[in-house]
Short mmCIF file of C-alpha atoms and ligand atoms in Angstrom, two decimals:
data_model
loop_
_atom_site.label_atom_id
_atom_site.label_comp_id
_atom_site.label_asym_id
_atom_site.label_seq_id
_atom_site.Cartn_x
_atom_site.Cartn_y
_atom_site.Cartn_z
CA THR A 1456 51.30 121.57 75.11
CA ARG A 1457 54.30 119.06 75.87
CA THR A 1458 57.88 120.23 75.63
CA PRO A 1459 59.47 118.65 71.69
CA VAL A 1460 61.42 115.98 72.28
CA ASN A 1461 65.21 116.08 70.18
CA VAL A 1462 66.19 113.12 68.61
CA THR A 1463 69.32 113.08 66.86
CA VAL A 1464 70.30 111.30 64.42
CA THR A 1465 73.18 109.99 62.37
CA GLY A 1466 74.12 109.22 58.74
CA ALA A 1467 70.59 110.88 58.18
CA ALA A 1468 71.28 110.48 54.53
CA GLY A 1469 71.55 107.18 54.67
CA ASN A 1470 69.80 103.96 53.71
CA ILE A 1471 68.54 103.41 56.96
CA GLY A 1472 67.63 107.25 57.79
CA TYR A 1473 65.84 107.25 54.77
CA ALA A 1474 63.66 104.76 56.23
CA LEU A 1475 63.70 105.61 59.98
CA LEU A 1476 63.38 109.74 59.90
CA PHE A 1477 59.79 109.82 58.13
CA ARG A 1478 58.38 107.37 61.21
CA ILE A 1479 60.03 109.33 64.29
CA ALA A 1480 58.14 111.90 62.72
CA SER A 1481 54.98 110.28 62.66
CA GLY A 1482 55.59 109.91 66.48
CA GLN A 1483 55.87 105.56 65.50
CA LEU A 1484 59.82 106.05 67.70
CA LEU A 1485 57.60 108.15 70.51
CA GLY A 1486 53.75 108.02 70.25
CA ALA A 1487 50.71 110.04 69.32
CA ASP A 1488 51.30 112.81 71.41
CA VAL A 1489 54.87 113.16 71.54
CA PRO A 1490 56.64 116.13 70.15
CA VAL A 1491 59.45 115.98 67.83
CA LYS A 1492 62.60 117.62 66.71
CA LEU A 1493 65.03 116.11 64.28
CA ARG A 1494 68.57 116.85 64.38
CA LEU A 1495 70.67 115.27 61.54
CA LEU A 1496 74.09 114.89 61.67
CA GLU A 1497 76.08 114.23 58.83
CA ILE A 1498 79.61 113.80 56.76
CA THR A 1499 79.84 116.72 54.92
CA PRO A 1500 79.86 115.62 52.09
CA ALA A 1501 76.12 114.38 53.39
CA LEU A 1502 74.73 116.87 53.87
CA LYS A 1503 72.98 118.55 50.50
CA ALA A 1504 71.14 115.18 50.97
CA ALA A 1505 70.35 115.66 53.92
CA GLU A 1506 68.83 118.72 52.69
CA GLY A 1507 67.16 116.82 50.58
CA THR A 1508 65.30 114.25 53.41
CA ALA A 1509 64.37 117.63 55.56
CA MET A 1510 62.35 119.07 52.49
CA GLU A 1511 60.82 115.22 52.01
CA LEU A 1512 59.86 115.34 55.39
CA ASP A 1513 58.13 119.52 55.27
CA ASP A 1514 56.64 118.10 52.15
CA CYS A 1515 54.92 115.20 54.60
CA ALA A 1516 53.22 117.92 56.92
CA PHE A 1517 54.18 115.78 60.41
CA PRO A 1518 51.98 117.29 63.16
CA LEU A 1519 54.39 116.42 65.03
CA LEU A 1520 57.17 117.53 63.95
CA ARG A 1521 58.75 120.93 65.64
CA GLY A 1522 61.91 121.27 63.53
CA ILE A 1523 64.91 119.93 61.63
CA ASP A 1524 68.42 120.51 62.48
CA ILE A 1525 70.56 119.27 60.01
CA SER A 1526 75.08 119.43 60.93
CA ASP A 1527 77.71 118.13 60.35
CA ASP A 1528 79.37 119.47 64.25
CA PRO A 1529 78.24 116.99 66.55
CA ASN A 1530 78.71 118.91 69.30
CA VAL A 1531 75.73 120.43 67.54
CA ALA A 1532 73.95 117.98 66.73
CA PHE A 1533 73.79 116.06 69.80
CA ASP A 1534 72.95 119.29 71.85
CA GLY A 1535 69.34 118.91 73.92
CA THR A 1536 69.20 115.76 72.38
CA ASN A 1537 67.06 113.54 74.78
CA VAL A 1538 67.61 110.24 72.07
CA ALA A 1539 70.61 109.47 70.29
CA LEU A 1540 70.11 107.45 67.07
CA LEU A 1541 74.15 106.59 66.36
CA VAL A 1542 73.49 105.41 62.35
CA GLY A 1543 75.79 106.24 60.94
CA ALA A 1544 79.30 103.97 60.81
CA ARG A 1545 82.04 102.86 58.75
CA PRO A 1546 81.62 99.96 57.04
CA ARG A 1547 83.81 96.87 55.93
CA THR A 1548 85.69 97.05 53.13
CA LYS A 1549 86.74 94.34 50.71
CA GLY A 1550 89.53 93.53 52.45
CA MET A 1551 89.81 96.03 55.13
CA GLU A 1552 91.46 93.77 58.50
CA ARG A 1553 88.77 94.14 61.91
CA GLY A 1554 91.46 96.62 63.75
CA ASP A 1555 91.54 98.69 61.25
CA LEU A 1556 87.56 99.43 60.34
CA LEU A 1557 87.56 99.41 64.60
CA GLU A 1558 90.38 102.72 64.49
CA ALA A 1559 87.90 104.00 61.81
CA ASN A 1560 84.92 103.90 64.18
CA GLY A 1561 87.07 104.87 66.45
CA GLY A 1562 87.36 108.16 64.80
CA ILE A 1563 82.81 108.44 64.94
CA PHE A 1564 82.21 107.55 67.65
CA ALA A 1565 84.68 108.65 70.09
CA PRO A 1566 84.12 112.25 69.21
CA GLN A 1567 80.58 111.63 69.67
CA GLY A 1568 80.73 110.19 72.72
CA LYS A 1569 82.90 113.02 73.68
CA ALA A 1570 79.63 115.82 72.25
CA ILE A 1571 77.40 113.72 73.57
CA ASN A 1572 78.62 114.15 76.90
CA GLY A 1573 79.65 117.46 76.50
CA HIS A 1574 75.98 117.97 74.93
CA ALA A 1575 73.14 115.73 75.15
CA ALA A 1576 70.17 116.36 78.06
CA ASP A 1577 70.95 114.45 81.08
CA ASP A 1578 67.42 112.02 80.77
CA VAL A 1579 69.27 110.51 77.32
CA LYS A 1580 68.73 107.19 75.74
CA ILE A 1581 71.95 106.40 73.31
CA LEU A 1582 71.05 103.30 70.23
CA VAL A 1583 73.47 102.46 68.63
CA VAL A 1584 73.09 101.28 65.09
CA GLY A 1585 76.18 100.99 62.45
CA ASN A 1586 78.00 98.38 62.91
CA PRO A 1587 80.62 96.92 64.57
CA ALA A 1588 77.35 98.26 67.10
CA ASN A 1589 78.33 96.34 70.52
CA THR A 1590 81.70 98.02 70.10
CA ASN A 1591 80.52 100.73 68.28
CA ALA A 1592 78.93 102.10 71.36
CA LEU A 1593 81.77 100.42 73.57
CA ILE A 1594 84.07 103.18 72.35
CA ALA A 1595 81.29 106.28 72.43
CA ARG A 1596 79.73 105.16 76.46
CA ALA A 1597 84.28 106.13 76.97
CA ALA A 1598 84.43 108.33 75.95
CA ALA A 1599 81.06 109.70 77.71
CA PRO A 1600 81.98 109.43 81.15
CA ASP A 1601 79.83 112.24 82.63
CA VAL A 1602 76.13 110.18 81.21
CA PRO A 1603 75.83 107.14 82.90
CA ALA A 1604 76.48 103.56 81.44
CA GLU A 1605 73.78 102.30 80.50
CA ARG A 1606 72.24 104.96 78.67
CA PHE A 1607 74.25 103.30 76.25
CA THR A 1608 73.11 100.61 73.90
CA ALA A 1609 73.27 98.39 71.05
CA MET A 1610 70.81 97.34 68.49
CA THR A 1611 69.84 93.21 68.55
CA ARG A 1612 66.60 94.05 68.00
CA LEU A 1613 66.40 92.93 64.97
CA ASP A 1614 67.89 89.40 65.17
CA HIS A 1615 65.44 89.03 67.71
CA ASN A 1616 62.02 90.31 66.02
CA ARG A 1617 63.75 88.25 62.97
CA ALA A 1618 64.21 85.61 65.46
CA ALA A 1619 60.62 85.35 66.35
CA THR A 1620 59.25 85.53 62.10
CA GLN A 1621 61.90 81.90 62.05
CA LEU A 1622 60.50 79.94 65.20
CA ALA A 1623 56.04 81.47 64.46
CA LYS A 1624 57.17 80.23 60.77
CA LYS A 1625 58.24 77.30 62.43
CA LEU A 1626 54.98 76.80 64.25
CA GLY A 1627 52.72 77.85 62.67
CA ALA A 1628 51.71 80.70 65.24
CA GLY A 1629 51.74 83.97 64.70
CA VAL A 1630 54.29 86.61 65.60
CA GLU A 1631 52.66 87.99 68.85
CA ASP A 1632 52.23 83.80 70.41
CA VAL A 1633 56.30 84.61 70.59
CA LYS A 1634 57.45 85.91 74.03
CA LYS A 1635 60.84 85.27 75.67
CA LEU A 1636 63.20 84.86 72.27
CA THR A 1637 66.62 86.39 74.10
CA ILE A 1638 70.01 87.43 71.72
CA TRP A 1639 72.37 87.02 73.35
CA GLY A 1640 76.29 88.37 72.44
CA ASN A 1641 77.55 90.03 69.40
CA HIS A 1642 75.04 92.36 66.60
CA SER A 1643 77.83 89.20 64.05
CA ALA A 1644 77.50 86.19 63.20
CA THR A 1645 78.78 84.51 66.64
CA GLN A 1646 74.94 86.18 67.82
CA TYR A 1647 72.61 83.33 69.63
CA PRO A 1648 68.71 83.34 70.05
CA ASP A 1649 67.40 81.53 72.36
CA ILE A 1650 64.18 79.78 72.18
CA PHE A 1651 65.20 77.90 75.18
CA HIS A 1652 63.40 80.16 77.40
CA ALA A 1653 60.56 82.02 74.42
CA GLU A 1654 56.84 80.82 74.84
CA VAL A 1655 55.08 80.40 72.14
CA ALA A 1656 51.12 80.09 72.87
CA GLY A 1657 52.71 79.49 76.33
CA ARG A 1658 54.11 77.03 75.63
CA ASN A 1659 57.72 76.33 75.96
CA ALA A 1660 59.11 76.96 72.29
CA ALA A 1661 62.29 74.65 72.34
CA GLU A 1662 60.28 71.71 73.23
CA ALA A 1663 56.98 72.72 71.32
CA VAL A 1664 59.80 72.67 67.98
CA GLY A 1665 61.83 68.99 69.58
CA ASP A 1666 63.95 69.33 67.12
CA GLU A 1667 67.80 70.24 67.29
CA LYS A 1668 68.86 69.95 64.13
CA TRP A 1669 66.95 71.99 63.42
CA LEU A 1670 68.46 74.74 65.35
CA ALA A 1671 71.25 74.78 65.02
CA GLU A 1672 71.70 73.71 61.32
CA ASP A 1673 69.11 76.11 60.18
CA PHE A 1674 66.94 78.97 62.91
CA ILE A 1675 70.72 79.96 64.03
CA PRO A 1676 72.35 80.05 61.27
CA THR A 1677 68.71 81.95 58.95
CA VAL A 1678 68.47 84.57 61.97
CA ALA A 1679 73.50 84.89 61.72
CA LYS A 1680 72.92 85.64 58.21
CA ARG A 1681 69.87 86.76 57.46
CA GLY A 1682 71.45 90.17 56.69
CA ALA A 1683 73.76 88.49 54.49
CA ALA A 1684 69.83 86.51 52.23
CA ILE A 1685 67.98 90.18 52.05
CA ILE A 1686 71.54 91.59 49.98
CA GLU A 1687 72.02 88.61 47.83
CA ALA A 1688 67.74 88.64 47.07
CA ARG A 1689 67.08 92.48 47.39
CA GLY A 1690 70.73 93.86 46.03
CA ALA A 1691 71.32 95.96 48.81
CA SER A 1692 70.06 96.46 52.62
CA SER A 1693 67.84 95.11 54.87
CA ALA A 1694 68.25 98.95 56.18
CA ALA A 1695 63.65 99.15 55.94
CA SER A 1696 63.64 96.57 59.03
CA ALA A 1697 67.08 98.19 60.10
CA ALA A 1698 64.88 101.08 60.69
CA ASN A 1699 62.07 99.84 61.84
CA ALA A 1700 64.11 97.38 64.87
CA ALA A 1701 65.11 100.64 65.18
CA ILE A 1702 61.83 102.03 65.98
CA ASP A 1703 61.01 99.46 68.49
CA HIS A 1704 63.91 99.02 70.57
CA VAL A 1705 63.80 103.11 71.69
CA HIS A 1706 59.78 102.42 71.96
CA THR A 1707 60.45 98.77 73.64
CA TRP A 1708 62.61 101.46 76.34
CA VAL A 1709 60.40 104.32 76.71
CA ASN A 1710 56.75 102.79 76.98
CA GLY A 1711 58.59 99.46 78.66
CA THR A 1712 57.67 95.25 77.62
CA ALA A 1713 55.17 94.10 78.66
CA ASP A 1714 54.42 91.36 81.90
CA GLY A 1715 55.38 88.46 81.33
CA ASP A 1716 57.90 89.21 77.80
CA TRP A 1717 60.73 90.40 77.03
CA THR A 1718 62.94 92.29 74.69
CA SER A 1719 66.55 92.05 73.54
CA MET A 1720 68.77 94.59 73.68
CA GLY A 1721 72.32 95.51 73.61
CA VAL A 1722 73.88 96.78 77.52
CA VAL A 1723 76.68 97.20 79.82
CA SER A 1724 77.35 93.61 81.56
CA ASP A 1725 77.38 93.97 84.65
CA GLY A 1726 79.06 90.69 85.18
CA SER A 1727 75.36 88.63 84.67
CA TYR A 1728 75.47 84.77 82.98
CA GLY A 1729 78.84 84.89 82.98
CA VAL A 1730 79.66 88.60 80.36
CA PRO A 1731 82.70 90.60 81.71
CA GLU A 1732 81.38 93.55 83.11
CA GLY A 1733 81.29 96.69 81.17
CA LEU A 1734 80.72 95.18 77.55
CA ILE A 1735 78.27 96.18 75.42
CA SER A 1736 76.81 92.78 75.19
CA SER A 1737 73.47 92.00 74.06
CA PHE A 1738 70.65 90.16 77.41
CA PRO A 1739 67.09 89.73 77.94
CA VAL A 1740 66.32 92.52 79.97
CA THR A 1741 62.34 94.33 80.64
CA THR A 1742 61.71 97.51 80.22
CA LYS A 1743 59.96 100.28 82.47
CA ASP A 1744 59.79 104.02 82.90
CA GLY A 1745 62.51 104.66 80.34
CA SER A 1746 64.92 102.25 82.42
CA TYR A 1747 66.07 99.31 81.80
CA GLU A 1748 66.75 95.20 83.47
CA ILE A 1749 68.92 92.23 82.57
CA VAL A 1750 65.84 89.53 82.96
CA GLN A 1751 68.17 87.49 86.70
CA GLY A 1752 67.41 83.79 87.18
CA LEU A 1753 68.16 81.79 83.97
CA GLU A 1754 69.40 78.62 83.97
CA ILE A 1755 71.88 78.37 80.74
CA ASN A 1756 71.98 74.84 79.56
CA GLU A 1757 75.40 72.81 77.73
CA PHE A 1758 73.79 74.15 74.10
CA SER A 1759 72.73 78.09 74.85
CA ARG A 1760 76.52 77.88 77.09
CA ALA A 1761 78.56 77.38 73.92
CA ARG A 1762 77.25 79.73 71.96
CA ILE A 1763 77.27 82.18 73.92
CA ASP A 1764 80.79 81.82 75.47
CA ALA A 1765 81.50 82.49 71.76
CA SER A 1766 79.74 85.95 71.27
CA VAL A 1767 81.22 87.60 74.37
CA LYS A 1768 84.86 86.25 73.60
CA GLU A 1769 84.83 88.11 69.82
CA LEU A 1770 83.19 90.76 72.48
CA ALA A 1771 86.38 90.99 74.96
CA GLU A 1772 88.62 90.67 71.53
CA GLU A 1773 86.98 93.81 69.73
CA ARG A 1774 87.09 95.61 73.44
CA ASP A 1775 90.93 94.81 73.76
CA ALA A 1776 91.64 95.34 69.73
CA VAL A 1777 90.34 98.69 70.39
CA ARG A 1778 91.47 99.11 74.13
CA ALA A 1779 95.68 98.72 72.31
CA LEU A 1780 94.31 101.36 70.15
CA GLY A 1781 93.40 103.18 72.90
CA LEU A 1782 90.07 104.24 73.07
CA LEU A 1783 88.83 103.14 76.72
P1 NDP B 1920 73.54 102.22 56.06
O1 NDP B 1920 71.67 103.26 56.11
O2 NDP B 1920 72.26 101.02 55.21
O3 NDP B 1920 74.12 101.73 56.96
C1 NDP B 1920 74.37 102.05 57.99
C2 NDP B 1920 74.92 100.75 59.32
O4 NDP B 1920 74.18 100.79 60.21
C3 NDP B 1920 75.80 101.08 59.15
O5 NDP B 1920 77.04 101.15 59.72
C4 NDP B 1920 75.86 99.29 58.76
O6 NDP B 1920 76.29 99.25 59.43
C5 NDP B 1920 74.73 99.10 59.98
N1 NDP B 1920 73.66 98.36 59.95
C6 NDP B 1920 73.34 98.00 60.87
N2 NDP B 1920 71.65 96.58 60.68
C7 NDP B 1920 71.77 96.71 59.71
C8 NDP B 1920 70.82 96.08 58.76
N3 NDP B 1920 70.41 95.08 59.56
N4 NDP B 1920 71.10 96.11 57.43
C9 NDP B 1920 71.18 97.20 57.18
N5 NDP B 1920 73.87 97.69 58.27
C10 NDP B 1920 73.08 97.24 59.36
O7 NDP B 1920 74.60 103.31 55.46
P2 NDP B 1920 74.76 104.55 54.37
O8 NDP B 1920 75.46 103.48 54.00
O9 NDP B 1920 73.11 104.24 53.04
O10 NDP B 1920 74.20 105.24 54.86
C11 NDP B 1920 75.00 105.33 55.79
C12 NDP B 1920 75.81 107.63 55.80
O11 NDP B 1920 76.21 107.23 57.23
C13 NDP B 1920 76.28 108.57 54.47
O12 NDP B 1920 74.95 109.07 54.59
C14 NDP B 1920 77.59 108.12 55.52
O13 NDP B 1920 77.70 110.06 55.23
C15 NDP B 1920 76.96 108.55 56.98
N6 NDP B 1920 77.48 109.46 57.94
C16 NDP B 1920 77.92 109.73 58.84
C17 NDP B 1920 78.52 109.61 59.64
C18 NDP B 1920 78.43 111.09 60.74
O14 NDP B 1920 77.46 111.63 60.85
N7 NDP B 1920 79.23 111.42 61.46
C19 NDP B 1920 80.09 108.47 60.02
C20 NDP B 1920 79.98 107.98 59.37
C21 NDP B 1920 78.83 107.85 58.03
P3 NDP B 1920 76.86 97.63 57.96
O15 NDP B 1920 77.95 97.90 57.11
O16 NDP B 1920 77.55 96.67 58.63
O17 NDP B 1920 75.52 96.58 57.43
#
């Protein structure tokens, strides 16, 4: 029998955690033949709620679930972790300045990075979901100098999935026909969903759409503002689709992208496409055997260039703000 994989989830008692844990335990994260041990990290006041979720996990009698540990100590929760899903974060509240937001998140992600550095398994893979995800990943990474930088990733898969559905609907195709979509930049309103290299049922997507006005005024804002539209409609945030995207992100990272396709992940820039080295920015990536590569050699037209640059500028500003706080 296989050794269980340790999966740590932070903010485990939150909304995304509730939508995420049952899917991990059922085998959807790593595969139907991979046993898992769950390690739940919560802040002290939320431990009791996490225990309630653990009771429900027990009650599902998932054959792959080999144990659940709950802790408010990152050194415990990340001990031996193979996959770390950093979901809990300090959300932006009304009137909060960016500096205050980043400082609050520095207080969460720096200690978590340090704990990962000291206690995680050698093969650890980290996905940051909690916002501002890219910069939180940067903070955690800076606190974990012994962990290879490429293990720290930020989630833009939800944006990718949202873009795939919008594009498929526009062209009357199925989402499975959509390939090579890219989300560039920051997981924020400045993100840029790029269809110029995308294919829908084998046809170039931008040509098939043939409507730059739709792209600029409909598609891009719909994808970028989808989270707010869901809050407006549901009266609650898009926790289930965010959890789904986290599952997709890790599943693709571990199991690989299909030939002739790629995915979008926030990863440490190596300077590709003019994105300053070291920023955690979303790129088109292919994955294989648990590692990934940024897709090289794509031509970036003027329409795309301006939008990628704007989002990357925002990431650089966030990095500078975090640096000014002494977190880098
Ligand atoms: P959620 O579980 O709904 O969201 C958690 C984080 O995910 C937020 O930062 C949120 O950002 C982000 N996020 C990313 N994509 C999405 C999306 N598409 N839709 C919604 N959120 C998204 O928050 P809850 O408040 O329900 O739960 C958070 C939990 O984290 C709480 O239980 C809290 O106690 C815990 N926590 C744990 C910490 C720890 O383990 N050390 C530290 C801090 C909090 P945004 O707000 O921008 O939507």
